[in-house]
Tab-separated table of C-alpha atoms in Angstrom:
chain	number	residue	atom	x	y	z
A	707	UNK	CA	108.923	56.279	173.817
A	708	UNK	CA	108.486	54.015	170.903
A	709	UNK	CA	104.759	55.797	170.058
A	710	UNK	CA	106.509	59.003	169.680
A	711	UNK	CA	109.365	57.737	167.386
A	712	UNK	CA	106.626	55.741	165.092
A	713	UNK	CA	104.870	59.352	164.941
A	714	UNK	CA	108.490	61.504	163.823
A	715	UNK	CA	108.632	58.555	161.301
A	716	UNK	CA	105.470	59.015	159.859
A	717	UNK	CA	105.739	62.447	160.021
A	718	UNK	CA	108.867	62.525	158.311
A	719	UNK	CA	107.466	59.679	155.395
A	720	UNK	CA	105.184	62.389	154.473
A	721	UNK	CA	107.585	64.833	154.457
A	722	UNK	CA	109.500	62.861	151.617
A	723	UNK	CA	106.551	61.398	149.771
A	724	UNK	CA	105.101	65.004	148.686
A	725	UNK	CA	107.923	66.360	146.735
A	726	UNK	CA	108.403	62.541	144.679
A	727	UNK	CA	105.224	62.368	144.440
A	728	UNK	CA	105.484	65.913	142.608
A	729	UNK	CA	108.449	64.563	140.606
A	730	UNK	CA	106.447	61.583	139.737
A	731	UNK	CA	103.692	63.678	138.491
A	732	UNK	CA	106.189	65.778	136.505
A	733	UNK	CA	107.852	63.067	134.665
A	734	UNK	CA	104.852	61.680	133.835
A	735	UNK	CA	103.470	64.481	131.976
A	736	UNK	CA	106.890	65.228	129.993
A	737	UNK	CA	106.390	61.050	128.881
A	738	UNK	CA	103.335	62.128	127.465
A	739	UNK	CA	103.688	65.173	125.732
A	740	UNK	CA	107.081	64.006	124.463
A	741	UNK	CA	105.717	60.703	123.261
A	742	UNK	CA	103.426	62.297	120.805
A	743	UNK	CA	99.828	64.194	120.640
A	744	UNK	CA	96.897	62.597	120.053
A	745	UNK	CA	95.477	62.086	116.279
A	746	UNK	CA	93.277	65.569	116.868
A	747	UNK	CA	96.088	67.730	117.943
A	748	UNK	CA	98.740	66.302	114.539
A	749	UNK	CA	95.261	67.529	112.423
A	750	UNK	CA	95.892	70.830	114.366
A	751	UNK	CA	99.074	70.563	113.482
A	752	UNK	CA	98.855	70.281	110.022
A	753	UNK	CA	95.993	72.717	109.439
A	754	UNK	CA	98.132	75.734	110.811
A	755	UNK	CA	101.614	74.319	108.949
A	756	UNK	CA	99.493	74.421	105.597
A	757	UNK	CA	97.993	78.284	106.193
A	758	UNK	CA	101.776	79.589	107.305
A	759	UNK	CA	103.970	80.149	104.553
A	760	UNK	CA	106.902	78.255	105.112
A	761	UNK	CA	110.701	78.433	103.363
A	762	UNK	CA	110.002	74.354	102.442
A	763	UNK	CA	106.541	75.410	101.146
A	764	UNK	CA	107.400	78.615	99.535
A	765	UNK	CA	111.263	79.541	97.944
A	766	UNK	CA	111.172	82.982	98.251
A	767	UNK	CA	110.508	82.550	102.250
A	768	UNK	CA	113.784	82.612	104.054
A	769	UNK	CA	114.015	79.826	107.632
A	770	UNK	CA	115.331	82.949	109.667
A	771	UNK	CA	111.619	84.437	109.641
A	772	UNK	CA	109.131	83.816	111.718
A	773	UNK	CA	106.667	81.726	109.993
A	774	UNK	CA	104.117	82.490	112.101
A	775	UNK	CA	103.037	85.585	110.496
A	776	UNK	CA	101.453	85.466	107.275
A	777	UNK	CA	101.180	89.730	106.363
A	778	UNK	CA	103.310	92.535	106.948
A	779	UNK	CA	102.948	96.232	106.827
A	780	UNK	CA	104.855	97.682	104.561
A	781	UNK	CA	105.972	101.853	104.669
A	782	UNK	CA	105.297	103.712	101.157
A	783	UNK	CA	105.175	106.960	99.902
A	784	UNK	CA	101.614	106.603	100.006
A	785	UNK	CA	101.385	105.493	103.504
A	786	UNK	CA	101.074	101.997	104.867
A	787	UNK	CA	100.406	98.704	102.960
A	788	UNK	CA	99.109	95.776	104.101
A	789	UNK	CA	100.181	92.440	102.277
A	790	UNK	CA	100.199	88.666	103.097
A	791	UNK	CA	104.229	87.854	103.689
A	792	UNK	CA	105.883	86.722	100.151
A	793	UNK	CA	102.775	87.979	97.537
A	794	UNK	CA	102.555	86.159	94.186
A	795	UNK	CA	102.316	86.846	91.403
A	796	UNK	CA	104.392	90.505	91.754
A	797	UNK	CA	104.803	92.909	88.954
A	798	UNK	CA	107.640	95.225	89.996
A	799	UNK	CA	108.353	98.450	87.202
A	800	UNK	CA	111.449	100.172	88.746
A	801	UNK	CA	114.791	98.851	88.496
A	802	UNK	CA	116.101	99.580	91.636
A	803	UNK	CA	113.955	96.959	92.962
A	804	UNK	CA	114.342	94.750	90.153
A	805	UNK	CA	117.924	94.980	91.502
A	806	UNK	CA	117.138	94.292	95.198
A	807	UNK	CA	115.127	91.561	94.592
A	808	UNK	CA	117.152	89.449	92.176
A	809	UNK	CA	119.999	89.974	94.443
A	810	UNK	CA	117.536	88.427	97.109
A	811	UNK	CA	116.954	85.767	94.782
A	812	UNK	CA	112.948	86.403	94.635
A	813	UNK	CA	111.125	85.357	91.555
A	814	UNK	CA	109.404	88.275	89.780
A	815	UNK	CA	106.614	87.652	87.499
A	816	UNK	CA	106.003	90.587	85.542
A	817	UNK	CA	108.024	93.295	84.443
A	818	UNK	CA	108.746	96.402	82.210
A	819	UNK	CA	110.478	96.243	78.461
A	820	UNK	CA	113.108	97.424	77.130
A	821	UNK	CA	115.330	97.528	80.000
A	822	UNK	CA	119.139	98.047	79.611
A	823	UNK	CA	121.060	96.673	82.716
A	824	UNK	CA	121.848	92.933	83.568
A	825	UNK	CA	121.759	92.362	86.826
A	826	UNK	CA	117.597	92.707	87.155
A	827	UNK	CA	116.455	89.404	87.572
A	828	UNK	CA	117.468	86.293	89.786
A	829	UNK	CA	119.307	84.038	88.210
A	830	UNK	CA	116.986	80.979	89.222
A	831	UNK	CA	114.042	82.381	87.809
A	832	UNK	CA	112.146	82.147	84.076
A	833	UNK	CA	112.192	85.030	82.316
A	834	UNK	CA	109.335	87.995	83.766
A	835	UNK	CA	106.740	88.566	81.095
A	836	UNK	CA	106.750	91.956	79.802
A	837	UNK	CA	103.700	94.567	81.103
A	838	UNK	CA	104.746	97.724	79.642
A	839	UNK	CA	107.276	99.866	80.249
A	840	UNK	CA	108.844	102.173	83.370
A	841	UNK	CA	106.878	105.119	82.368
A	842	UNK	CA	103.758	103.610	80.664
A	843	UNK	CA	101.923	100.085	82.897
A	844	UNK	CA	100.161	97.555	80.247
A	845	UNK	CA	96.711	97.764	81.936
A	846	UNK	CA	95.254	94.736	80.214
A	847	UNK	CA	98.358	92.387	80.974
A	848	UNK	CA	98.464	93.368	84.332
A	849	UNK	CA	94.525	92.225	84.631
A	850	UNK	CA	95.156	88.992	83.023
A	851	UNK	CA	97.957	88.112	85.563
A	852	UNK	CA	96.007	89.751	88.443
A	853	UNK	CA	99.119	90.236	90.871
A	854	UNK	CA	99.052	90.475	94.579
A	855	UNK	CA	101.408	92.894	94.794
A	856	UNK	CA	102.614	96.005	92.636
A	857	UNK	CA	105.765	97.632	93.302
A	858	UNK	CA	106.685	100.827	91.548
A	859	UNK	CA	109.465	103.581	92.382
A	860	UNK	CA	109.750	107.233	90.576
A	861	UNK	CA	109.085	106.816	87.130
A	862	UNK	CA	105.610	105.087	87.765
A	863	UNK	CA	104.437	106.934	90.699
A	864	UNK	CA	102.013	109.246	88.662
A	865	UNK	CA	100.496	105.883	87.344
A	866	UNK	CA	100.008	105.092	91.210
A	867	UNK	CA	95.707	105.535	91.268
A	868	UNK	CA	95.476	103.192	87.727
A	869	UNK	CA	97.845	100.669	89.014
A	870	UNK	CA	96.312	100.157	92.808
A	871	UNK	CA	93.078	99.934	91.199
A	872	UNK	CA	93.798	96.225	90.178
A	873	UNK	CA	95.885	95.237	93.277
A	874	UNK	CA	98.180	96.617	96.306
A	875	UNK	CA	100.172	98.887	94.977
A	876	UNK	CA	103.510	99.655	97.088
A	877	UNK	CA	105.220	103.216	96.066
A	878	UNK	CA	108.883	102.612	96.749
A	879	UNK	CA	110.748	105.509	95.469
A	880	UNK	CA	113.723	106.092	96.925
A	881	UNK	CA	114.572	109.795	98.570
A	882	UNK	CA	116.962	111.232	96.743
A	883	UNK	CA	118.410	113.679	98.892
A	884	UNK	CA	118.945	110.929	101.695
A	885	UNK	CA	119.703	108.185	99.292
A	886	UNK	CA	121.731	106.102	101.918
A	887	UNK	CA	119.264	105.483	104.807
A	888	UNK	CA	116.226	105.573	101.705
A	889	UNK	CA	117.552	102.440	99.713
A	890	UNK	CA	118.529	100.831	103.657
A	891	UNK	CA	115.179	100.793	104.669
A	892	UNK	CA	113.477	99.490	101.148
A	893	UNK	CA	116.227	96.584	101.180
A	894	UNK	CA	115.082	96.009	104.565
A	895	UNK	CA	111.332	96.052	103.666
A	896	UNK	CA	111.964	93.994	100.767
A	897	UNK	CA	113.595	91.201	103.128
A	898	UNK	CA	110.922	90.964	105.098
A	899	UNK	CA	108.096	91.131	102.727
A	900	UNK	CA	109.696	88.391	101.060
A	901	UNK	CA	110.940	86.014	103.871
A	902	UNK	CA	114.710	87.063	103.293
A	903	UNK	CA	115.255	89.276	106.846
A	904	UNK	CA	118.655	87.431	106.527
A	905	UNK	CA	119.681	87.916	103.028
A	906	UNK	CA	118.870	91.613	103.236
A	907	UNK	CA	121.001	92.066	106.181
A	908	UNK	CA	123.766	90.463	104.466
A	909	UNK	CA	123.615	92.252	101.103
A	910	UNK	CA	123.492	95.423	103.611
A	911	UNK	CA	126.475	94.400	104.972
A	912	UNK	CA	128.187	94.170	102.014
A	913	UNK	CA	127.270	97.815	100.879
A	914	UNK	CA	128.513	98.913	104.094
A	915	UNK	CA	131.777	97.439	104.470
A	916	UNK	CA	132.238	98.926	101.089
A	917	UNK	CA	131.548	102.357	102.375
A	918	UNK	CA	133.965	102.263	104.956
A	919	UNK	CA	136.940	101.209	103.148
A	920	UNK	CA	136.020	103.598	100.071
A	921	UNK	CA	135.863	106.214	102.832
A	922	UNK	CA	138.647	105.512	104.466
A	923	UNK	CA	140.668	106.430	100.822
A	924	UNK	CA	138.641	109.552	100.187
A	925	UNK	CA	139.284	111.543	103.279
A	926	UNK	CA	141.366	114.257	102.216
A	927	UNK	CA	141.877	113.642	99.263
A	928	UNK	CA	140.636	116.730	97.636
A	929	UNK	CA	136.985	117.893	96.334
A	930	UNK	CA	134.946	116.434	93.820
A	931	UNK	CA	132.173	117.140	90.912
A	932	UNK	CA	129.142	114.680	89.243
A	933	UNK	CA	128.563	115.719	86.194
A	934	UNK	CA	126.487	114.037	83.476
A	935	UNK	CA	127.459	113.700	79.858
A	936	UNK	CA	124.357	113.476	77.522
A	937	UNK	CA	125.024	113.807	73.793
A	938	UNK	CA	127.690	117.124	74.106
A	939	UNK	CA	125.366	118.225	76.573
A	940	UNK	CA	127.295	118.659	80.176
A	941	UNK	CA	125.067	119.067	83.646
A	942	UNK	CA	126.312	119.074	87.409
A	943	UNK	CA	124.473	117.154	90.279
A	944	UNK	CA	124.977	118.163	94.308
A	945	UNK	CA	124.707	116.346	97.293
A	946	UNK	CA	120.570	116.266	97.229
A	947	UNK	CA	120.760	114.641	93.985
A	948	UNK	CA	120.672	111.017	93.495
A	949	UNK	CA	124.323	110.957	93.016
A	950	UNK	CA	124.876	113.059	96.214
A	951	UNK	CA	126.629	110.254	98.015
A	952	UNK	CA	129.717	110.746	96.895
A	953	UNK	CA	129.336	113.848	99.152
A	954	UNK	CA	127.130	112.377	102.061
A	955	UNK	CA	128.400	109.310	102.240
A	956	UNK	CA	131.843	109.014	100.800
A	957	UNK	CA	132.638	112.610	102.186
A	958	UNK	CA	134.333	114.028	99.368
A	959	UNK	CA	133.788	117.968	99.624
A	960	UNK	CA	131.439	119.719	96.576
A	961	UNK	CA	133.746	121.910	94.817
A	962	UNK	CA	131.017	124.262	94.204
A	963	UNK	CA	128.274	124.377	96.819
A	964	UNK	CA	125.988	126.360	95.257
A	965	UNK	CA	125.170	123.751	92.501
A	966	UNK	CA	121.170	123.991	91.863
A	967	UNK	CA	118.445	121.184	93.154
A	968	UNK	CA	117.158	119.762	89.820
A	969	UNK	CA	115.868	116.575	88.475
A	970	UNK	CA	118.097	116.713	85.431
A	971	UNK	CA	120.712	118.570	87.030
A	972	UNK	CA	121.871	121.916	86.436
A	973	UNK	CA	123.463	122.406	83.111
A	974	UNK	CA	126.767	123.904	82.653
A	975	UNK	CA	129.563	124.742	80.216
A	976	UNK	CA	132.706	123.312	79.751
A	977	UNK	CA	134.083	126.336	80.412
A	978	UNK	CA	132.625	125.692	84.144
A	979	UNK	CA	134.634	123.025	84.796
A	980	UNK	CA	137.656	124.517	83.474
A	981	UNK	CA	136.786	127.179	86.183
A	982	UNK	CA	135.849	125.657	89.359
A	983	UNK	CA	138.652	123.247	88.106
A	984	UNK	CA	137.477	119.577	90.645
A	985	UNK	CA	140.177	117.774	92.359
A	986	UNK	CA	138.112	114.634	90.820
A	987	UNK	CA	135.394	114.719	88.014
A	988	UNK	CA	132.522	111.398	88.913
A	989	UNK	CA	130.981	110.880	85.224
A	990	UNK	CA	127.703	109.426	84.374
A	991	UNK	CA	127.611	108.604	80.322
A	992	UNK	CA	123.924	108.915	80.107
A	993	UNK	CA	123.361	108.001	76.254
A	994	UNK	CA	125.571	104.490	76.984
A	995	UNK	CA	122.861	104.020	79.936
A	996	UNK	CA	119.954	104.481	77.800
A	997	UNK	CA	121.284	103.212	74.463
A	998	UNK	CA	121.774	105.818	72.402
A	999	UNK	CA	124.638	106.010	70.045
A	1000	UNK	CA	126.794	108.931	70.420
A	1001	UNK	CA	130.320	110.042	70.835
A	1002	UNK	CA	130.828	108.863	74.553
A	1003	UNK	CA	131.575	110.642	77.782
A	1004	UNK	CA	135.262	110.294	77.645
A	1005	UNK	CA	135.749	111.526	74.295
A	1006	UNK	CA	133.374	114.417	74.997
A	1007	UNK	CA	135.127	115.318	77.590
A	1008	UNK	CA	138.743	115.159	76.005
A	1009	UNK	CA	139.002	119.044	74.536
A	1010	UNK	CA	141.016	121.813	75.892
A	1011	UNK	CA	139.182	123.135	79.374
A	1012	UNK	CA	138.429	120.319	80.997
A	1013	UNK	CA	142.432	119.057	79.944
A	1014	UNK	CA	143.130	122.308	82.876
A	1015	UNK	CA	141.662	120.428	85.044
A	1016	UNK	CA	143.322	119.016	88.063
A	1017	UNK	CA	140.951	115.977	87.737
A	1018	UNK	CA	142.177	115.367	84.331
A	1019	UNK	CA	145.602	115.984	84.597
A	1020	UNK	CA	146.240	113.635	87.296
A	1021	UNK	CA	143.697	110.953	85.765
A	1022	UNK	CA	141.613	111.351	88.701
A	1023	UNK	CA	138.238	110.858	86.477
A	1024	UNK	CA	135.640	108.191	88.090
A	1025	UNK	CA	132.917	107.037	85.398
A	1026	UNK	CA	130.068	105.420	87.373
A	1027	UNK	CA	127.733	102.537	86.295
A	1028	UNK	CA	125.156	102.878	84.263
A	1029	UNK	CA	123.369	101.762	87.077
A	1030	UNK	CA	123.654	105.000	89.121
A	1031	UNK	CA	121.429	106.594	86.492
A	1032	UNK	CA	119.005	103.880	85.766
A	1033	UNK	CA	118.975	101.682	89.213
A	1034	UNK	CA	120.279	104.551	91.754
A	1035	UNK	CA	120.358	102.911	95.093
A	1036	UNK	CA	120.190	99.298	94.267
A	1037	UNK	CA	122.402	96.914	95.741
A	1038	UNK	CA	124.296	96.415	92.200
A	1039	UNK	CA	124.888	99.991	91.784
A	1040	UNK	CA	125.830	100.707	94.871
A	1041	UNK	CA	128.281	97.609	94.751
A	1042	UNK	CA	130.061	98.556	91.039
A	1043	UNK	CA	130.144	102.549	91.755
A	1044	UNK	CA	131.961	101.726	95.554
A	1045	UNK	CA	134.267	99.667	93.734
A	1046	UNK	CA	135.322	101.934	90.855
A	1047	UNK	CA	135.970	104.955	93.548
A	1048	UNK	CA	137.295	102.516	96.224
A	1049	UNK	CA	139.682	101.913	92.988
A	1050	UNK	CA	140.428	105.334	91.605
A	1051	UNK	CA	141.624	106.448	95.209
A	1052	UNK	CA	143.227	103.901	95.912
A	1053	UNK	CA	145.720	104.307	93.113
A	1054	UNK	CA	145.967	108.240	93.454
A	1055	UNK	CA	149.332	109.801	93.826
């Protein structure tokens, strides 16, 4: 009797001495690894913190991203791109990314001359030097400061073969005839080529909530016309042109649909307004954009036919930023031109 009950007492010790010896075990190894790593594995350590770019390393390198990755692929016009994440020193010669990047706060280091809007550099930064112009790159400049990284939209893209020549050229331009989901996705790139997934999502968000309340004023509220004023010159833009979003995206109905696909628009009288007569007339003032001196869009527009209008008569004329000629799609156009409309409806009788 008293063998057996020594034997269910060992058996039952060992029954409880496995699973604390386990525990023990377990314990012990958290003590270690939480108590530090030995002088090899900090080395380790800081090898791999000094290769990955970090946000307390780097400014333009947001905490959100994943530090881990040091290049990125990047979607162009000209296929894929790859770069190290955050490239510098960047020469960037189209304004629409001049826009998107100095509202991501990124530093640029080069850019074009004689440039006409604002809003096209961060505000922490010192001044870009100068390396030509939209249409025409400074070739020797640009070797001097050897970039990592060219970025170049439209008005550069024939320049495309010279410019990748000296480093990684990214071809940006922005679709016009889906200008919406186009200038999305380069904000998007942009964010994550520079560290600033967050920011981008944010400025997106602010574009967007934009939309939607400027939509919700222009739903029936009658049809509309872009036209561009250019000296006394007068041209019409539909909803494939780069100022098609007041059609696509705002939803205000073309009051002609049969406007023509061109570049510059297709050029009209003033007579043609007077006879498709537009519930609203959206005016771009191209000489003000550019800097030319001339009469102006509003006194151009002040004669006789257009005064028929329905636009005109009820004051229901929108002139857009400067911006939506020069910067179309960038986060500062898209934010002054949804504001004036968001305005203009919102007071119309």
């Amino acid at each position: 009797m008293f063998t057996n009950s020594f034997a269910t007492l060992s058996a039952n010790a060992v029954i409880f001495k496995r699973p604390l010896l386990t525990t023990m075990t377990a314990v012990l190894l958290a003590s270690i690894s939480v108590a530090g790593c030995s002088p090899a594995q900090d080395s380790a350590q800081d090898d791999t913190k000094k290769q990955n770019k970090t946000a307390d390393a780097t400014s333009n390198v947001a905490n959100n991203d994943a530090v881990s990755v040091t290049s990125i692929d990047i979607d162009t016009v000209k296929g894929k791109v790859s770069l190290p994440i955050n490239p510098a020193p960047i020469v960037v010669y189209d304004m629409t990314l001049l826009q998107d990047l100095a509202a991501l706060n990124v530093a640029v280091d080069g850019k074009p001359s004689g440039l006409h809007l604002n809003n096209l550099q961060a505000k922490t930064q010192p001044d870009p030097k100068e390396v030509g112009t939209v249409f025409e790159p400074d070739l020797e400049a640009l070797n001097a400061m050897q970039p990592q990284a060219i970025l170049i939209g439209s008005r550069m893209a024939e320049k495309y073969n010279a410019l990748s020549s000296i480093a990684p050229t990214l071809d940006m331009s922005i679709d016009t005839a889906n200008i919406y989901e186009s200038s999305k996705q380069r904000l998007h790139d942009l964010g994550a080529l520079f560290g600033k997934s967050d920011e981008a999502l944010k400025l997106q968000q602010d574009i967007d909530g934009l939309i939607d309340e400027t939509k919700s004023l222009t739903k029936n509220k009658g049809n509309g016309l872009v036209v561009m004023v250019n000296g006394n010159k007068l041209s019409v833009y539909g909803d494939k042109s780069r100022f098609g979003f007041v059609h696509t995206v705002l939803g205000v109905p073309m009051v002609d649909s049969k406007i023509e696909d061109a570049k510059h628009g297709q050029p009209v009288s003033f007579e043609y307004l007077q006879k498709t007569n537009p519930d609203w007339l959206f005016v771009i003032d191209r000489s003000a954009a550019i800097g030319e001196e001339s009469a102006g869009a509003k006194v151009v527009l002040d004669n006789p036919l257009v005064a028929q209008t329905t636009a005109w008569k009820k004051s229901q004329v929108v002139y857009l930023s400067p911006d939506s000629y020069l910067a179309f799609g960038g986060y500062y156009q898209w934010m002054q031109d949804l504001t004036a409309i968001k305005t203009a409806f919102s007071q119309a009788k």
